[in-house]
XYZ file of C-alpha atoms in Angstrom:
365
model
C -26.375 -50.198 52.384
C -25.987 -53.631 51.692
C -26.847 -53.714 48.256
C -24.768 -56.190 45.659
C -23.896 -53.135 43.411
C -21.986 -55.518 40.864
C -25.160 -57.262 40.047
C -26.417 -54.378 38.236
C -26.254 -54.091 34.752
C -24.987 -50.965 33.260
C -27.991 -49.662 32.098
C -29.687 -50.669 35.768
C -26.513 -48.585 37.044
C -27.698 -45.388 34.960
C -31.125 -45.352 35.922
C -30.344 -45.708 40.096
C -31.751 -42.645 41.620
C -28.750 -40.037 43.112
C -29.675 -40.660 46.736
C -28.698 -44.230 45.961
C -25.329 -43.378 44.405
C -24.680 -41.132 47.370
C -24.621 -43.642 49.904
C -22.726 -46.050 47.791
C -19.807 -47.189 50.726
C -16.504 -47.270 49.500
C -16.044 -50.456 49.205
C -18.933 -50.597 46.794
C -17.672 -47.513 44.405
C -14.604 -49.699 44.316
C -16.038 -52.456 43.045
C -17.688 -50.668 40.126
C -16.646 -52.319 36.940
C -15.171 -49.340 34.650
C -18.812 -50.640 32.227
C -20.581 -49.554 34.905
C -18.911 -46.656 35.509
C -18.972 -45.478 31.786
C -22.768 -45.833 32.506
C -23.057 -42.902 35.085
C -24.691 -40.159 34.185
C -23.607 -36.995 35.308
C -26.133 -36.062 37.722
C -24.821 -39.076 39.337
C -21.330 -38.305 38.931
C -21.995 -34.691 40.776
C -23.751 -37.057 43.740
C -21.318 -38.699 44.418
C -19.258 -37.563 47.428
C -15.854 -36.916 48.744
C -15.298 -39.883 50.268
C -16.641 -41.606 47.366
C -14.642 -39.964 44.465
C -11.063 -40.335 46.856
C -11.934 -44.662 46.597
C -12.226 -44.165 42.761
C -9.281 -45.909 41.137
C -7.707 -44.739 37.538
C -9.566 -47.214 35.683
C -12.987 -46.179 36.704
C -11.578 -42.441 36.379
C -10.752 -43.301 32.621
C -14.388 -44.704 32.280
C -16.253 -41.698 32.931
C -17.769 -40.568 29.964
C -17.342 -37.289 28.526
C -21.197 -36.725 28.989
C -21.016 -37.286 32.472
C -17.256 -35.733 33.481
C -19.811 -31.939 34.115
C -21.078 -33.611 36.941
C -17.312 -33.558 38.240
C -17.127 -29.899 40.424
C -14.168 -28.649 42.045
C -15.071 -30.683 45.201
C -14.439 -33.651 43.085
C -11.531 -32.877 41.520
C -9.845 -31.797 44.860
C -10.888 -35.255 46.541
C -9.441 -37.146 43.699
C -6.072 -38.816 44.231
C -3.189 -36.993 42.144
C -2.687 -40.803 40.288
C -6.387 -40.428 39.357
C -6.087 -36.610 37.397
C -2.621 -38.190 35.636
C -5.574 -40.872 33.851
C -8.151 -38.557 32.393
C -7.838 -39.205 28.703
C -7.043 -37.195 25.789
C -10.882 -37.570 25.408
C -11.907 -36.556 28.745
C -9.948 -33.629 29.216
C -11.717 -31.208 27.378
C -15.048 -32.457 28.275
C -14.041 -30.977 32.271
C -15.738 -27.894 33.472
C -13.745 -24.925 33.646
C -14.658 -25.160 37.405
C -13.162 -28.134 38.421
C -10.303 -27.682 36.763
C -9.301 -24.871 38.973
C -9.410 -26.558 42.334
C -6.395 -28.683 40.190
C -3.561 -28.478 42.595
C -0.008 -26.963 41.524
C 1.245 -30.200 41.350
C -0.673 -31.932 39.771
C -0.428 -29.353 37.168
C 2.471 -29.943 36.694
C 2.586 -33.635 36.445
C -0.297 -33.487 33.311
C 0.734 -34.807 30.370
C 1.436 -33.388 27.455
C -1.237 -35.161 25.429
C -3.515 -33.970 28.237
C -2.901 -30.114 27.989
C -2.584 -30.446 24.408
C -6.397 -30.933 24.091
C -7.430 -28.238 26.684
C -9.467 -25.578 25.096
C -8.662 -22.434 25.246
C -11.780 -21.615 27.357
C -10.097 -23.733 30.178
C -6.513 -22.129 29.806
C -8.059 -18.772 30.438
C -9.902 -20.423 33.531
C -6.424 -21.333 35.363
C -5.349 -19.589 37.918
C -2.184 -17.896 37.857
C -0.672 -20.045 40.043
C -1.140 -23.193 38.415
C 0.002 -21.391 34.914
C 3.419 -20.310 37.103
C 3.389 -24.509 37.885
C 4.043 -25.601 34.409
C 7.347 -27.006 33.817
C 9.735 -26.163 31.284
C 8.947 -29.140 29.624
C 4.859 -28.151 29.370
C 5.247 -24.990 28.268
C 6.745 -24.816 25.119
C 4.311 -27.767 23.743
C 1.273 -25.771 24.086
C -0.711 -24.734 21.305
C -0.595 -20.920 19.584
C -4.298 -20.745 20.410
C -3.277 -21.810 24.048
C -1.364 -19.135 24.377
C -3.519 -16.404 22.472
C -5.873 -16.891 25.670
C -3.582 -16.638 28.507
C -4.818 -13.548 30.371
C -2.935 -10.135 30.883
C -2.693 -11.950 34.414
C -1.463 -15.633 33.338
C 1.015 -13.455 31.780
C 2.427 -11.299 34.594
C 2.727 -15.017 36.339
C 4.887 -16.905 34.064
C 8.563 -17.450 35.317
C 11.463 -16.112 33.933
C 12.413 -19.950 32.891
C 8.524 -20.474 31.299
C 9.438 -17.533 29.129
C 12.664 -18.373 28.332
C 11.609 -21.811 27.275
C 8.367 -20.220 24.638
C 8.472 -21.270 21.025
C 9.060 -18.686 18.565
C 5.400 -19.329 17.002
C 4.281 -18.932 20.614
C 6.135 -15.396 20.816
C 4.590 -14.457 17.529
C 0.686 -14.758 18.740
C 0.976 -12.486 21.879
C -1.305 -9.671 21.692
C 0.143 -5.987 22.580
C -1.849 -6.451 26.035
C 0.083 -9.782 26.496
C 3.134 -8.593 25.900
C 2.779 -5.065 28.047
C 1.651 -7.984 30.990
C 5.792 -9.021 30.935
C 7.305 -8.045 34.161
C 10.858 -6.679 33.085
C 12.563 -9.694 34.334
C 10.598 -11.684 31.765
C 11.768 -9.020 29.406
C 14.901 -9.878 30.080
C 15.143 -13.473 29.567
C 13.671 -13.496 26.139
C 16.210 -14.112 23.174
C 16.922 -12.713 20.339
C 15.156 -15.248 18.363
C 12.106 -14.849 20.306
C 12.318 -10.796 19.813
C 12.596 -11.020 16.326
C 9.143 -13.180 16.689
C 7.286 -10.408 18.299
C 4.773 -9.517 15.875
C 3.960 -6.183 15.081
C 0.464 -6.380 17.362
C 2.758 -7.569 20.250
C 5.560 -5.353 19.677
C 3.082 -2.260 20.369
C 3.061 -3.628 23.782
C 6.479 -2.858 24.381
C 6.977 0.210 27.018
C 10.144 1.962 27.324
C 11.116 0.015 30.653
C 10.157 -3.470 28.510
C 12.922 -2.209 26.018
C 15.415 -0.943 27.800
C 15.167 -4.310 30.095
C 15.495 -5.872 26.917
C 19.139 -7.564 25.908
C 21.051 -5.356 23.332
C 21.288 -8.560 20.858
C 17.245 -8.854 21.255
C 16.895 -4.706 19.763
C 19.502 -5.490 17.388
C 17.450 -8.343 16.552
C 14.565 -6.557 15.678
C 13.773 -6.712 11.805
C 12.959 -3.853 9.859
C 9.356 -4.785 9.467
C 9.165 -4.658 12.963
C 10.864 -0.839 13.956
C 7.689 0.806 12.430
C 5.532 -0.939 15.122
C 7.438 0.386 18.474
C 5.505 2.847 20.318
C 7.441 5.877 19.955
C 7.504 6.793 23.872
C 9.068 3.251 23.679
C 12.060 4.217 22.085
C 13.321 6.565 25.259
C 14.111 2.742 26.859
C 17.295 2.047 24.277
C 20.300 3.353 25.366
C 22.433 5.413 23.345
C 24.619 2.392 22.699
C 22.097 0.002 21.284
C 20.737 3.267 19.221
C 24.700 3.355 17.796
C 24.347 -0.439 17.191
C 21.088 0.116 15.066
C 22.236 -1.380 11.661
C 21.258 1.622 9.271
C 18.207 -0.664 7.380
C 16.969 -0.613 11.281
C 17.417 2.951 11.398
C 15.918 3.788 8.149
C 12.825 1.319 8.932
C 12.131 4.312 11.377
C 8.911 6.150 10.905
C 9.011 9.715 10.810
C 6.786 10.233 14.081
C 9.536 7.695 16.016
C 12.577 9.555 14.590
C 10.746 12.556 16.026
C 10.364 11.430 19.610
C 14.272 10.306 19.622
C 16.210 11.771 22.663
C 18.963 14.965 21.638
C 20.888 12.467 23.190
C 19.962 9.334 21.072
C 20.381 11.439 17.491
C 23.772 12.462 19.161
C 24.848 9.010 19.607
C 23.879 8.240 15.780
C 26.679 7.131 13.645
C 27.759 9.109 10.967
C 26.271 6.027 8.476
C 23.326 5.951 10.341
C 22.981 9.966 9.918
C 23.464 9.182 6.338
C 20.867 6.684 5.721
C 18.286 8.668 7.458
C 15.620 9.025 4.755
C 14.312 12.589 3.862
C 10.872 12.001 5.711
C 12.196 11.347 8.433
C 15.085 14.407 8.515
C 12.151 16.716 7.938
C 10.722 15.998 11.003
C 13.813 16.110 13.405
C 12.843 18.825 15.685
C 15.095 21.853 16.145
C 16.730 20.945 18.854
C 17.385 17.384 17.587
C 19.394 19.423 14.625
C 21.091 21.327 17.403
C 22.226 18.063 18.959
C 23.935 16.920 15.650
C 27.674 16.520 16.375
C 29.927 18.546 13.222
C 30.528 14.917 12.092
C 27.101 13.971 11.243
C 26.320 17.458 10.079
C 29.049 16.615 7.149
C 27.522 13.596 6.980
C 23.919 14.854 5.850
C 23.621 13.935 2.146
C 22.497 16.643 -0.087
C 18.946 15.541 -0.247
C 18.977 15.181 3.215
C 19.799 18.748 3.290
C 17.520 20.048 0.787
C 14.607 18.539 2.458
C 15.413 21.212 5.775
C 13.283 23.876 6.584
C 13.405 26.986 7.312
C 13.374 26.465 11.354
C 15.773 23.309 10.932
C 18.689 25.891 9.488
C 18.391 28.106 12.044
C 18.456 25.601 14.860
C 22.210 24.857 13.852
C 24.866 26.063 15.106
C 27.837 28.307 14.571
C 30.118 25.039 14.520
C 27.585 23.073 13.081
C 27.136 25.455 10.149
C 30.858 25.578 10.078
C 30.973 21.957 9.279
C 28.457 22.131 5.923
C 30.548 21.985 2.898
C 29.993 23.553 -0.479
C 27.339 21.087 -1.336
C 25.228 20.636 1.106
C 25.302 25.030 1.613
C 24.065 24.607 -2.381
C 21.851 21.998 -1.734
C 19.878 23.972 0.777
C 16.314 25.367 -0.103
C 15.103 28.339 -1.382
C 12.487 27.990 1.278
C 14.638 27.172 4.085
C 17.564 29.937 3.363
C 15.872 32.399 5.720
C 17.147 30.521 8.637
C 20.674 31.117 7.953
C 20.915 34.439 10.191
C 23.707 36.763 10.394
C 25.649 34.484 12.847
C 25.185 31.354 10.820
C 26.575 33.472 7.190
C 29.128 34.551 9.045
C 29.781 31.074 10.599
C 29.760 29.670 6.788
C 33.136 28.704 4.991
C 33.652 31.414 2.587
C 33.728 28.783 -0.422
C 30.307 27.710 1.158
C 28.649 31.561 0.584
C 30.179 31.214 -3.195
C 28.969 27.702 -3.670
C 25.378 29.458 -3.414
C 23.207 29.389 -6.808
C 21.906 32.515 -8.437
C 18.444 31.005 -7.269
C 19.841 30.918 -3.586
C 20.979 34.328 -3.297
């Protein structure tokens, strides 16, 4: 076509028919003025062809109007050169479909600026595909916005790198849902820190599974606050080790709810510290199962305070044993319930300290 397309005005550009822009050469889409260029509409825009959009240069790129950047498709966006995607404008970036941002390559991910993903909606976050999510630097990452991050998919998730984790924000960390943050492989688990666990919010913390937590640092449990605790799954708790359940401070252990003392391990309430037994609260030693009383060492038996001890029922006394009974002292044998007295059998009397039996109130016997 030998048609002078600089002559044209850019309202003569705009009203060209798409057949025309089509079978523009490349040596006339490069001589587009970025005026005329602004002019396209995007029916025109989605004409154009590969050939065409790879002779675009960054200034004519910059000139597309938002109006017009739908008419770029993924076909576009693949044929533009990598210089060309690095000069969309702040403007233009949100304005491009979902669609075409996906046929993005990795690398060219990764080169965006951080102007340019910092005006991304969220809509086009969710769009990316895994792997250009996984192609974000270090750099990226932590710059994008809480609502960025509130639409990553459970799959966007699962993709990130141990590093892109690593390198979130603690406000970042504090917007993942519970779905989010069951997504985590257990390496990504692993390489958050401890300020970044004691960002989990409670709605993310319910995500964590008992692999998540026992993949999990010791400093990051320790570093869970006591507003958090309540908002572990209990089947969650099986993943700390008896070590990091020693290293609970006791606010931590006293944050508990009743239902998560419950579903500790025998082996967990045997690797409680004396303090720790101590600052159980009474809810929660009334529903320690009996064989979670059985698993009480004689030191944190005669560590039990007395209200501790009155709050035991009936089957929580007769899950001790001989040698834990042994270890009550004249107290805590006073302190125990009218109600719950039944429990002590034969064995357990007879297991008693005799100042124990006389420590017993008239109400008692």
């Amino acid at each position: 076509m030998s048609l002078d397309i600089t002559a044209f005005t850019p309202a003569q550009i705009a009203s060209l028919p798409t057949s025309i822009i089509s079978a523009l050469t490349t040596t006339q889409v490069a001589a587009l003025t970025t005026a005329q260029f602004a002019a396209l509409t995007s029916a025109q825009i989605a004409s154009l062809t590969a050939t065409e959009v790879g002779a675009m240069t960054t200034a004519q790129t910059a000139a597309i109007a938002t109006k017009a950047l739908s008419g770029l498709g993924s076909m576009h966006i693949g044929a533009l050169p990598s210089a060309n995607i690095a000069a969309f404008t702040t403007t233009q970036m949100p304005a491009l479909t979902t669609g075409a941002l996906t046929a993005l390559s990795t690398a060219e991910v990764a080169a965006l600026a951080t102007s340019q993903l910092g005006v991304m909606t969220t809509m086009q976050f969710a769009a990316l595909t895994t792997g250009q999510v996984s192609s974000l630097t270090t750099s990226q990452f932590p710059l994008l916005t809480t609502s960025q991050i509130k639409a990553l998919t459970t799959a966007q998730i699962a993709a990130l790198t141990t590093d892109q984790v690593a390198t979130m924000t603690t406000a970042q960390v504090g917007v993942l849902s519970s779905a989010q943050v069951a997504a985590f492989g257990t390496a990504a688990d692993g390489a958050l820190t401890t300020a970044q666990a004691a960002a989990l919010a409670s709605a993310g913390l319910a995500g964590l599974s008992s692999a998540a937590l026992a993949a999990l640092p010791s400093a990051d449990a320790a570093a869970f606050t006591t507003a958090q605790i309540p908002a572990l799954a209990t089947a969650a708790l099986a993943g700390l080790s008896t070590a990091e359940v020693a290293a609970l401070s006791t606010g931590q252990v006293s944050a508990l709810t009743s239902a998560q003392a419950k579903a500790l391990s025998t082996d967990q309430i045997a690797a409680l510290t004396t303090t720790q037994v101590a600052a159980l609260t009474t809810a929660q030693t009334k529903a320690l199962s009996a064989a979670q009383i059985a698993a009480l060492s004689t030191d944190q038996v005669a560590a039990l305070t007395t209200a501790q001890v009155a709050v035991l029922a009936s089957a929580q006394v007769a899950a001790l044993t001989a040698t834990e009974a042994g270890a009550l002292t004249t107290a805590q044998a006073a302190a125990i319930a009218t109600a719950a007295l039944p429990g002590l059998g034969s064995a357990l009397l007879a297991a008693l300290p005799s100042a124990d039996v006389a420590a017993f109130t008239t109400a008692q016997i």
